[in-house]
mmCIF file of C-alpha atoms and ligand atoms in Angstrom:
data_model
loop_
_atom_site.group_PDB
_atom_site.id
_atom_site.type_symbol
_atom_site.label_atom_id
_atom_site.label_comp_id
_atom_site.label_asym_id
_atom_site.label_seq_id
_atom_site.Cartn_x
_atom_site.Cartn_y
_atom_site.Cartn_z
ATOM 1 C CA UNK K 1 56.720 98.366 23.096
ATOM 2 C CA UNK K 2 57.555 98.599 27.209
ATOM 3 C CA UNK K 3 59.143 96.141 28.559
ATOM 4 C CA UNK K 4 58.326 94.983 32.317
ATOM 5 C CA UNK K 5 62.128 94.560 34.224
ATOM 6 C CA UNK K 6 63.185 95.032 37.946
ATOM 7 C CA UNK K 7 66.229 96.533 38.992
ATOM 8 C CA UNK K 8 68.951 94.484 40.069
ATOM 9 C CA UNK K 9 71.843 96.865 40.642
ATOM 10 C CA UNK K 10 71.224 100.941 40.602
ATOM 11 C CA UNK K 11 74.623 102.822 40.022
ATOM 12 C CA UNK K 12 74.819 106.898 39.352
ATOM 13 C CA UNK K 13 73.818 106.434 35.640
ATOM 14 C CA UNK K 14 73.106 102.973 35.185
ATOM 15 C CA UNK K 15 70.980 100.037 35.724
ATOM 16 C CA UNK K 16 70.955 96.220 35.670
ATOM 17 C CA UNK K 17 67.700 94.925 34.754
ATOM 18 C CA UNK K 18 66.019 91.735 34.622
ATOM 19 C CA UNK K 19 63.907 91.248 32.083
ATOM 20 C CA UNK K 20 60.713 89.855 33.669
ATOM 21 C CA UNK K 21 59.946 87.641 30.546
ATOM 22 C CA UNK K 22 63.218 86.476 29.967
ATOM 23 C CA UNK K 23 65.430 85.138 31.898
ATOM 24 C CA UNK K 24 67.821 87.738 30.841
ATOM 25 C CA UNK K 25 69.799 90.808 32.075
ATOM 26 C CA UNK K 26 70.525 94.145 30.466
ATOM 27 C CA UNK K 27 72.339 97.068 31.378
ATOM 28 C CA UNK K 28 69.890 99.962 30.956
ATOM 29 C CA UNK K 29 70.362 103.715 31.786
ATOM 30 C CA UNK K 30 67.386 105.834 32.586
ATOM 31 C CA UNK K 31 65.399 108.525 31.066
ATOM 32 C CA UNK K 32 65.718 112.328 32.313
ATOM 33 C CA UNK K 33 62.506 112.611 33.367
ATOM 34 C CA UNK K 34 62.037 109.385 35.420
ATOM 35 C CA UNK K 35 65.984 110.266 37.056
ATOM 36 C CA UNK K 36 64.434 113.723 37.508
ATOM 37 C CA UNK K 37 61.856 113.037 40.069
ATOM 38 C CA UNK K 38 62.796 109.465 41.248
ATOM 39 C CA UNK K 39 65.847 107.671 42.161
ATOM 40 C CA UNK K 40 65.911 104.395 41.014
ATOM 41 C CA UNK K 41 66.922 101.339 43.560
ATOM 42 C CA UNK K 42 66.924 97.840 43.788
ATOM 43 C CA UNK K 43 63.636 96.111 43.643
ATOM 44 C CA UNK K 44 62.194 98.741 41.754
ATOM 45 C CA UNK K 45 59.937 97.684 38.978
ATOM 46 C CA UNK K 46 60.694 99.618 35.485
ATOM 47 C CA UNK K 47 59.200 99.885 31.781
ATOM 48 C CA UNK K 48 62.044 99.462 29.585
ATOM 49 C CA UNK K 49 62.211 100.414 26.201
ATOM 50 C CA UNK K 50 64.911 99.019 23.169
ATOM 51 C CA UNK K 51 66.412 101.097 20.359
ATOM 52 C CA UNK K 52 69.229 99.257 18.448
ATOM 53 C CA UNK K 53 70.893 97.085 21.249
ATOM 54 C CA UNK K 54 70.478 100.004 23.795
ATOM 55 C CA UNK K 55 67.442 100.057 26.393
ATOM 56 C CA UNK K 56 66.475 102.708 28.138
ATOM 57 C CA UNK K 57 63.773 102.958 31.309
ATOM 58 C CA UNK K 58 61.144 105.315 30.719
ATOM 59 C CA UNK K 59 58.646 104.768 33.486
ATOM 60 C CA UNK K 60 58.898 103.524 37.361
ATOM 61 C CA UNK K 61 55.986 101.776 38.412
ATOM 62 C CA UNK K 62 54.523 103.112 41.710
ATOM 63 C CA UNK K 63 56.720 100.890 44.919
ATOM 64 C CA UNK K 64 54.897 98.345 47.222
ATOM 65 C CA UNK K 65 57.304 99.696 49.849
ATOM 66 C CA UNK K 66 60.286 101.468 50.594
ATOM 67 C CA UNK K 67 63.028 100.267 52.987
ATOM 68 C CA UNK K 68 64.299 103.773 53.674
ATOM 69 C CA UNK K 69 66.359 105.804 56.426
ATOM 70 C CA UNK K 70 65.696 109.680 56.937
ATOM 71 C CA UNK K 71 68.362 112.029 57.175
ATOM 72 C CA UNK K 72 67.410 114.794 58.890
ATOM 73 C CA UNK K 73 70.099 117.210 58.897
ATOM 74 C CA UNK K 74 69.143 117.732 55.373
ATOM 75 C CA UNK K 75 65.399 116.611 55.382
ATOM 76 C CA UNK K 76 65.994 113.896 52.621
ATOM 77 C CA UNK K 77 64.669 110.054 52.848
ATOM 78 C CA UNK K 78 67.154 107.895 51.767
ATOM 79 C CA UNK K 79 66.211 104.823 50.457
ATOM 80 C CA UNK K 80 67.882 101.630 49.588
ATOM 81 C CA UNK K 81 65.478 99.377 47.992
ATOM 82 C CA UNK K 82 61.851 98.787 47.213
ATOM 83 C CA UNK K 83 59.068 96.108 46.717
ATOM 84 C CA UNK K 84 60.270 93.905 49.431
ATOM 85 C CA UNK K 85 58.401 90.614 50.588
ATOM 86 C CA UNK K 86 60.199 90.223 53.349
ATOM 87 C CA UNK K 87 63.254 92.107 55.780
ATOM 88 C CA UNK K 88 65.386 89.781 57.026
ATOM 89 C CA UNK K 89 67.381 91.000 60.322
ATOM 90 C CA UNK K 90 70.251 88.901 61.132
ATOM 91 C CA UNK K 91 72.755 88.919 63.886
ATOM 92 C CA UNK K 92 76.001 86.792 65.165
ATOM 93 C CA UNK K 93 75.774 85.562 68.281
ATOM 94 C CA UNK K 94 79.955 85.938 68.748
ATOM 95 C CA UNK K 95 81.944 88.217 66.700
ATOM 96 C CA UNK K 96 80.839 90.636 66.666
ATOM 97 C CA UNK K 97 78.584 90.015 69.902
ATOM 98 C CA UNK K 98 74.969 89.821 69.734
ATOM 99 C CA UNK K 99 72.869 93.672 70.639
ATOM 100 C CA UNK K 100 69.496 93.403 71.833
ATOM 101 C CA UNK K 101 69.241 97.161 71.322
ATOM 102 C CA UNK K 102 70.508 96.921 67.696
ATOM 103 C CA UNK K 103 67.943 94.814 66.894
ATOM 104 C CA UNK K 104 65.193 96.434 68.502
ATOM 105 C CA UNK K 105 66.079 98.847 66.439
ATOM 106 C CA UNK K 106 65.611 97.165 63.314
ATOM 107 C CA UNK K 107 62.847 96.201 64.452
ATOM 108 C CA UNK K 108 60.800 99.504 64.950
ATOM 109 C CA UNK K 109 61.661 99.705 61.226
ATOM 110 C CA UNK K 110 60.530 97.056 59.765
ATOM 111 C CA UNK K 111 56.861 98.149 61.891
ATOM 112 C CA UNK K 112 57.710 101.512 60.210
ATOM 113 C CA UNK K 113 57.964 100.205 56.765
ATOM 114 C CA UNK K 114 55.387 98.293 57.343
ATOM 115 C CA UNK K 115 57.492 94.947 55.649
ATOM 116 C CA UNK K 116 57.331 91.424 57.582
ATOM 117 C CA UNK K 117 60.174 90.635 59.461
ATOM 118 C CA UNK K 118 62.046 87.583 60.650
ATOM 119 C CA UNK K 119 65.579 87.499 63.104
ATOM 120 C CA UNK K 120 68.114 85.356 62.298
ATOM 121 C CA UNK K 121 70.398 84.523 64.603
ATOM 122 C CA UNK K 122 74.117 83.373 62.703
ATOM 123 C CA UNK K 123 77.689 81.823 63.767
ATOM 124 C CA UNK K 124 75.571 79.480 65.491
ATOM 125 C CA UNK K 125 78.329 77.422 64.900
ATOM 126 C CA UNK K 126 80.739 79.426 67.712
ATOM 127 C CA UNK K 127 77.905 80.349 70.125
ATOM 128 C CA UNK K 128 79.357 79.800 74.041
ATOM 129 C CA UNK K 129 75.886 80.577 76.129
ATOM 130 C CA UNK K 130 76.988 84.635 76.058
ATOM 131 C CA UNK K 131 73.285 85.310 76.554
ATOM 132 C CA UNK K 132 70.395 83.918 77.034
ATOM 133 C CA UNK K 133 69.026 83.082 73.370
ATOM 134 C CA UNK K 134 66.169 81.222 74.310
ATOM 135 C CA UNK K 135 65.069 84.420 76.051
ATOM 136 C CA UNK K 136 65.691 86.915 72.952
ATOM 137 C CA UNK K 137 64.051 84.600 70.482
ATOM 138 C CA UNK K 138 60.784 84.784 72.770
ATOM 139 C CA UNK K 139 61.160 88.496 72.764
ATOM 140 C CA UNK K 140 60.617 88.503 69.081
ATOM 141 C CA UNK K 141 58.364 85.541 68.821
ATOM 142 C CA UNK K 142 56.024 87.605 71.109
ATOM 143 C CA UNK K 143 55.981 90.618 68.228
ATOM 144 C CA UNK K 144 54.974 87.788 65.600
ATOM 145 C CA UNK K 145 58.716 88.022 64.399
ATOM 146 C CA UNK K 146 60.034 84.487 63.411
ATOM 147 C CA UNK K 147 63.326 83.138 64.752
ATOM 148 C CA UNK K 148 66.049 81.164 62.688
ATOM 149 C CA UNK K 149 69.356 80.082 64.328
ATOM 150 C CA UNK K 150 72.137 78.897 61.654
ATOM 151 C CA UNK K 151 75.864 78.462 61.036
ATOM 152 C CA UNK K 152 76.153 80.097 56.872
ATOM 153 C CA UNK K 153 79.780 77.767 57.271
ATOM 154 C CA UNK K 154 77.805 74.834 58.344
ATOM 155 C CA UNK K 155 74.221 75.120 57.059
ATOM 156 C CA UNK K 156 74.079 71.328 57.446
ATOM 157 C CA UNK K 157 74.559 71.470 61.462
ATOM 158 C CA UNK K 158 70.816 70.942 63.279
ATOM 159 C CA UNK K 159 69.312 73.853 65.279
ATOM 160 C CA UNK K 160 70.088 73.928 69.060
ATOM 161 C CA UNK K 161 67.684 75.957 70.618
ATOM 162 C CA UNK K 162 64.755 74.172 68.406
ATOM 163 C CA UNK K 163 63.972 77.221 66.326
ATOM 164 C CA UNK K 164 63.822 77.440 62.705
ATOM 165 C CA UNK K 165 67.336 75.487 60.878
ATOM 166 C CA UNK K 166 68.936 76.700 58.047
ATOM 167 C CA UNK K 167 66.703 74.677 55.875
ATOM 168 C CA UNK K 168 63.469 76.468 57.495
ATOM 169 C CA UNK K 169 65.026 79.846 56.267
ATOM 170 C CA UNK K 170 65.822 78.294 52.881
ATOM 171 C CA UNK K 171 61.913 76.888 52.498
ATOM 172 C CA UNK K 172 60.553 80.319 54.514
ATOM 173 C CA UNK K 173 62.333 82.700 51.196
ATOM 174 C CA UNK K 174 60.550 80.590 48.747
ATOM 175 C CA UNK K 175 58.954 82.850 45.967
ATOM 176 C CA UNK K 176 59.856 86.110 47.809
ATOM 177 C CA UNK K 177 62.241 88.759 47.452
ATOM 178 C CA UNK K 178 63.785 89.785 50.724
ATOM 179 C CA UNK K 179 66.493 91.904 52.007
ATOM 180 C CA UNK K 180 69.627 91.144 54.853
ATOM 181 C CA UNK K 181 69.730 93.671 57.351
ATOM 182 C CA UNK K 182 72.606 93.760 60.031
ATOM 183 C CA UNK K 183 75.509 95.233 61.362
ATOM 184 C CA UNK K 184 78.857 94.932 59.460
ATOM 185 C CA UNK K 185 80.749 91.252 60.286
ATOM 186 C CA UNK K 186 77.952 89.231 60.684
ATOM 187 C CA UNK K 187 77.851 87.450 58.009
ATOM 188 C CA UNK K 188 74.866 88.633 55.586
ATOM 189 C CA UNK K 189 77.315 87.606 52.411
ATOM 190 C CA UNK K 190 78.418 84.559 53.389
ATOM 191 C CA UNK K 191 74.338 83.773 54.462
ATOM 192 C CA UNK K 192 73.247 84.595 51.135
ATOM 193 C CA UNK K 193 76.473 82.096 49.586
ATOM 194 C CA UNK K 194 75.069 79.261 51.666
ATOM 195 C CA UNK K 195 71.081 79.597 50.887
ATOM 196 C CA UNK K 196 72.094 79.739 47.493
ATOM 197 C CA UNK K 197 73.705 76.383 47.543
ATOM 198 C CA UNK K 198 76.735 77.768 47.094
ATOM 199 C CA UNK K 199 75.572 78.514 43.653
ATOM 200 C CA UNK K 200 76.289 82.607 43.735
ATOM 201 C CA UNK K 201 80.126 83.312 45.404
ATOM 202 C CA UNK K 202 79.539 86.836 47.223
ATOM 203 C CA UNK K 203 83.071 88.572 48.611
ATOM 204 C CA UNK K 204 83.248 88.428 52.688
ATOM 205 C CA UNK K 205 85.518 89.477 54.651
ATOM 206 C CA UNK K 206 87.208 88.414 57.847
ATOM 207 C CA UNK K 207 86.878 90.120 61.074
ATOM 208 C CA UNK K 208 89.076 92.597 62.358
ATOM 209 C CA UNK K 209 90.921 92.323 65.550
ATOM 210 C CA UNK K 210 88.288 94.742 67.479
ATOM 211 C CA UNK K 211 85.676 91.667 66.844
ATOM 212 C CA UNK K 212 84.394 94.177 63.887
ATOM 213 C CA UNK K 213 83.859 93.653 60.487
ATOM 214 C CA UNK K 214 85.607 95.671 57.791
ATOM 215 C CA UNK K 215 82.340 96.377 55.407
ATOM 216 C CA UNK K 216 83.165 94.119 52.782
ATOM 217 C CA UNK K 217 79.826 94.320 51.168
ATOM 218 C CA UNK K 218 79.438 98.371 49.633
ATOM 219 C CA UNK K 219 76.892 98.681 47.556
ATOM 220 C CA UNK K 220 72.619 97.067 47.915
ATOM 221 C CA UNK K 221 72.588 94.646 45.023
ATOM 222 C CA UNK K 222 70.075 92.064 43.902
ATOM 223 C CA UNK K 223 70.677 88.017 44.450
ATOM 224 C CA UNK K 224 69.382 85.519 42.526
ATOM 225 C CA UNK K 225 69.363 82.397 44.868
ATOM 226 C CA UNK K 226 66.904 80.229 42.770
ATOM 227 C CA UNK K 227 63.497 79.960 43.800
ATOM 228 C CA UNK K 228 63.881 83.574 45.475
ATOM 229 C CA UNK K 229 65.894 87.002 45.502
ATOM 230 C CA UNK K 230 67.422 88.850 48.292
ATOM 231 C CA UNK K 231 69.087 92.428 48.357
ATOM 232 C CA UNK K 232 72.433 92.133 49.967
ATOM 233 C CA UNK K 233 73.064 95.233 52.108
ATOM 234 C CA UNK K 234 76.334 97.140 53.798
ATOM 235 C CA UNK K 235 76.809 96.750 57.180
ATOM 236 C CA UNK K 236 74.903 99.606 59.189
ATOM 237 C CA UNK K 237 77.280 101.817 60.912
ATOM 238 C CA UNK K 238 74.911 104.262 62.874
ATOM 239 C CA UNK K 239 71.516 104.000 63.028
ATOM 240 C CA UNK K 240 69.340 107.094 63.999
ATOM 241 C CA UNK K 241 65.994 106.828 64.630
ATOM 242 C CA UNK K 242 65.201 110.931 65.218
ATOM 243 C CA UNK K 243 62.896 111.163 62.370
ATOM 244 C CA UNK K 244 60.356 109.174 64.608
ATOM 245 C CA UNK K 245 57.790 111.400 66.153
ATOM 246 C CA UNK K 246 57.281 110.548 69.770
ATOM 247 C CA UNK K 247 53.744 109.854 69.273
ATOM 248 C CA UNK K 248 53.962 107.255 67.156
ATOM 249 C CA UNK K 249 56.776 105.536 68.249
ATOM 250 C CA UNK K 250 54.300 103.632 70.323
ATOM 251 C CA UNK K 251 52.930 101.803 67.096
ATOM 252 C CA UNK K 252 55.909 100.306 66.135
ATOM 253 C CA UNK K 253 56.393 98.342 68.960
ATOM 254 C CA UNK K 254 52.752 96.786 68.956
ATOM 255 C CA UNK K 255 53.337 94.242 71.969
ATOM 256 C CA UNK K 256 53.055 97.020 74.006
ATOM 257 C CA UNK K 257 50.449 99.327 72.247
ATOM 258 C CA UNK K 258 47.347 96.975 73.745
ATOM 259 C CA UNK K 259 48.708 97.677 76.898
ATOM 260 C CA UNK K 260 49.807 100.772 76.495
ATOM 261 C CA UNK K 261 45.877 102.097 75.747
ATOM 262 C CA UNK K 262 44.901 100.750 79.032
ATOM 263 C CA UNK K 263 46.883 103.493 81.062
ATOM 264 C CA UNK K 264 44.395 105.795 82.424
ATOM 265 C CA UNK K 265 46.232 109.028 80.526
ATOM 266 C CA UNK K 266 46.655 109.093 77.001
ATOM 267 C CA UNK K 267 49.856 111.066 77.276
ATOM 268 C CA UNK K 268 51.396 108.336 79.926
ATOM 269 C CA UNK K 269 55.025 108.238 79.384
ATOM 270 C CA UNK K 270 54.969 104.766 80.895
ATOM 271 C CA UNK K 271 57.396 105.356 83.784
ATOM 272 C CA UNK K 272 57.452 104.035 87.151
ATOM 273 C CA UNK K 273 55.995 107.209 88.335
ATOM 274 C CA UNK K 274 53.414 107.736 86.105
ATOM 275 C CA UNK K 275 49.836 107.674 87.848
ATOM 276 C CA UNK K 276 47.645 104.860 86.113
ATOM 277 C CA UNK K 277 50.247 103.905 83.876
ATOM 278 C CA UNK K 278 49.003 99.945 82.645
ATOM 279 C CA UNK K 279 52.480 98.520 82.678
ATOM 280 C CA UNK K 280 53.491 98.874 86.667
ATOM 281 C CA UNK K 281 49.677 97.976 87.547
ATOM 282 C CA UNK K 282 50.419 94.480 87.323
ATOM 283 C CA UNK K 283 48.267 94.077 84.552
ATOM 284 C CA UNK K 284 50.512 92.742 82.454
ATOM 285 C CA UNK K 285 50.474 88.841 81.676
ATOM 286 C CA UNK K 286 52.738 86.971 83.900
ATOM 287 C CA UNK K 287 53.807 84.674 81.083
ATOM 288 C CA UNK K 288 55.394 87.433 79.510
ATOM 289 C CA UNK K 289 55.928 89.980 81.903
ATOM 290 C CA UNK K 290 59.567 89.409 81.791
ATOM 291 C CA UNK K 291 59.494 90.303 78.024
ATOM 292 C CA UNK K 292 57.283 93.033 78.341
ATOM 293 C CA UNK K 293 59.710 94.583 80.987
ATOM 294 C CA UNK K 294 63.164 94.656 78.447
ATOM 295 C CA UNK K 295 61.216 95.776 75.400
ATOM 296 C CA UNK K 296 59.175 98.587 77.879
ATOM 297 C CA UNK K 297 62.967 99.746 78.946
ATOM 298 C CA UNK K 298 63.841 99.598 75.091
ATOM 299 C CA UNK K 299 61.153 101.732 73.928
ATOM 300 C CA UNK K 300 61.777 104.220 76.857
ATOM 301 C CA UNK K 301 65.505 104.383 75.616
ATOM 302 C CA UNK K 302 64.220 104.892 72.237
ATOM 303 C CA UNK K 303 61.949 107.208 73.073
ATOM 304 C CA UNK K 304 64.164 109.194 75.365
ATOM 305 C CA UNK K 305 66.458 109.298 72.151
ATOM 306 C CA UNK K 306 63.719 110.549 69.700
ATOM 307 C CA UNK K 307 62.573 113.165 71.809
ATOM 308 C CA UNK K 308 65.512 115.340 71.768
ATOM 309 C CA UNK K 309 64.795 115.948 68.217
ATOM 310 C CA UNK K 310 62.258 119.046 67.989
ATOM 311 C CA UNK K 311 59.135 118.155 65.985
ATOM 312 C CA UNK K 312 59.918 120.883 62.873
ATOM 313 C CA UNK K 313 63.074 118.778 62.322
ATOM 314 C CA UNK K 314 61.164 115.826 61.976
ATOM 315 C CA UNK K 315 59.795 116.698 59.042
ATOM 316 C CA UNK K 316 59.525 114.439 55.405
ATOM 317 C CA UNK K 317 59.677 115.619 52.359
ATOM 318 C CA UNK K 318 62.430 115.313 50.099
ATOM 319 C CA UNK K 319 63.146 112.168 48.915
ATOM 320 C CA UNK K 320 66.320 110.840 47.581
ATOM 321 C CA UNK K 321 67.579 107.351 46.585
ATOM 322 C CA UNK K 322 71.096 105.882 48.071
ATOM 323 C CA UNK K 323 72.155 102.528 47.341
ATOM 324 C CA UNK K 324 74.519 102.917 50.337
ATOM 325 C CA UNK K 325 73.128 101.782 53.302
ATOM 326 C CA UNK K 326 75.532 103.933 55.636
HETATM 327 N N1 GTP W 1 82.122 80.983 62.608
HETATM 328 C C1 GTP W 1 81.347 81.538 61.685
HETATM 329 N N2 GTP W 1 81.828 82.531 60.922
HETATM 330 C C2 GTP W 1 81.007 83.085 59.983
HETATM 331 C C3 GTP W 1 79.683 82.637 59.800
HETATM 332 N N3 GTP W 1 79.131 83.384 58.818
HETATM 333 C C4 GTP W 1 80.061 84.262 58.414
HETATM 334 N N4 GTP W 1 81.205 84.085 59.107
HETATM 335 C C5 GTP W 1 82.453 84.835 58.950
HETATM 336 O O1 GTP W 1 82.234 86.208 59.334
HETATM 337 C C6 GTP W 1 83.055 87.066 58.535
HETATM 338 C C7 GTP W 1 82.215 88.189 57.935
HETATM 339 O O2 GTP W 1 81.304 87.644 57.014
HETATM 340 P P1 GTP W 1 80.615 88.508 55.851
HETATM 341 O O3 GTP W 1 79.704 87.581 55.115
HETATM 342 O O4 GTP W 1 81.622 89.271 55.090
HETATM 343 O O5 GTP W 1 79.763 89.551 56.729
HETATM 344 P P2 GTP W 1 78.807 90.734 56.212
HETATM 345 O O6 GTP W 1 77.696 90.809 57.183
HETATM 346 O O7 GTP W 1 78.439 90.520 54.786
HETATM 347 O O8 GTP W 1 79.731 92.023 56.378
HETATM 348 P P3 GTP W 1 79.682 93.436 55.567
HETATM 349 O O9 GTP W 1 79.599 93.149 54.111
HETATM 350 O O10 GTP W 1 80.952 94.076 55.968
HETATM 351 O O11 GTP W 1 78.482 94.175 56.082
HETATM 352 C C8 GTP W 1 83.742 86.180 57.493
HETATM 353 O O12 GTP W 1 85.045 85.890 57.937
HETATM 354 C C9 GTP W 1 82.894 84.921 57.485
HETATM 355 O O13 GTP W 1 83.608 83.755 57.135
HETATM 356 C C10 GTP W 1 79.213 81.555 60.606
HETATM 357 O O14 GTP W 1 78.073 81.092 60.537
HETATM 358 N N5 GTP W 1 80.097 81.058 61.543
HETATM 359 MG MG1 MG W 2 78.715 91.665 53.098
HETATM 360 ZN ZN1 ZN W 3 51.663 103.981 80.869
#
């Protein structure tokens, strides 16, 4: 008899399952065959089988999704977890300082992936006016991208700017099973702590004197928070995006793609100088020209970026699994 179960924690030879029909976890390790041409992360959903008090998986059923990074150098995809609902990018808006670029960044991803997104914006609790939130949260609200602004040490304090409060995140991650995305020292374990209700203690880690964090968190590993599951992550330390062919770079950022198909060449790189290029016709909406204008200089830095990679290196094929994030 197989047994349905979804991967908590992957390590080099062994798995921590949860038993779908039970409310019970096993350690599992994995048959040759499935290690052989797969490499099992969290999220993925297994067929377990039991002999004697051992279990073993012998089959991986086929992933919703990937959340994945490529590695060009060596042509492998690396990826970190699977069968997400949801990505959840999250920020601190002081220490370490919020990064528009970062997160436009993450952002092209998540359109990559193809996995809904939301921003959260944390340390709400120490924010000084650094930058012009109200501004950055439209920027995302314009790509359909919801915006949260919380303190994880006080999840009781109200929003400021309006936006979705800690309690809107806690009701938005009903029934799903998400993933925290963000930069080292922003407070991902401490956020998952707090939605819990306290009720699962992850390590964090205070910041170190360069306003940096020390990543505290090593290794993607499965949450149960209640009513839903999130996959804490490691800190990101770079994040290359050179596996993006310039061509379709223009797809993940689809607040500009309508525009974008209303430049009289198909090629347009979308510069000032560009003849008939849509975005310095004044075409654009005047509600959200302002918008369009940082995310247009985003993508061109992006883009700029991507294109120093020659197309042959682009290429995907192998596939590997990390748990590491970095
Ligand atoms: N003031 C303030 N500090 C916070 C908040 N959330 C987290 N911190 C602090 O930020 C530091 C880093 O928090 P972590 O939860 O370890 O951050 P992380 O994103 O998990 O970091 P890595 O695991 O290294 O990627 C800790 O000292 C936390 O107490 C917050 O809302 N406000
Ligand atoms: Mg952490
Ligand atoms: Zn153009």
């Amino acid at each position: 008899m197989k047994i349905p179960a979804c991967i908590y924690e992957a390590h080099k030879k062994e798995f921590l399952c949860k038993i779908d029909s039970e409310n019970k976890t096993v350690s599992a390790c994995a048959k040759r065959t499935v290690l052989k041409s797969n490499q099992l992360v969290p999220g993925d959903k297994v067929l377990l089988e039991k002999s004697g008090d051992e279990y073993q998986i012998v089959d991986l059923i086929d992933r919703r999704n990937e959340i994945f990074r490529m590695i060009i150098r060596e042509r492998k995809k690396r990826i970190t977890a699977a069968n997400c609902d949801l990505v959840i990018i999250t920020t601190s808006v002081s220490k370490p300082l919020y990064k528009q670029g970062v997160i436009d960044r993450f952002t092209t991803r998540t359109f990559q992936w193809d996995v809904p997104a939301i921003v959260v914006f944390n340390k709400m609790d120490e924010f000084q006016n650094e930058f012009d939130i109200d501004f950055e949260m439209r920027r995302f609200e314009n790509l359909g991208i919801e915006c949260f602004e919380v303190s994880a040490i006080h999840p009781e304090n109200p929003s400021r700017f309006g936006r979705g409060s800690f309690k809107d995140l806690q009701n938005k991650l009903v029934n799903t099973q998400a993933i925290i995305l963000g930069q080292s020292g922003i407070g991902k374990s401490t956020l998952i702590t707090s939605l819990s209700n306290r009720e699962v203690i992850l390590r964090s880690s205070e910041i170190g004197k360069s306003g940096k964090g020390t990543h505290s968190t090593t290794w993607a590993d499965m949450i149960d928070c209640g009513t839903f599951r999130i996959i804490d992550s490691p800190g990101i330390r770079s994040f290359s995006l050179d596996d993006i062919f310039p061509e379709e770079l223009i797809h993940f950022f689809p607040d500009l793609l309508p525009i974008s198909l209303t430049c009289q060449f198909s090629n347009c790189r979308h510069e000032s100088s560009s003849k008939g290029c849509a975005f310095y016709g004044g075409g654009t909406d005047p509600q959200t020209a302002d918008i369009i204008e940082s995310r247009l200089l985003s993508y061109r830095k992006i883009m700029e970026e991507i294109s120093k990679t020659p197309a042959w290196r682009k290429k995907r094929n192998k596939s590997v699994g990390s748990n590491l994030c970095n």
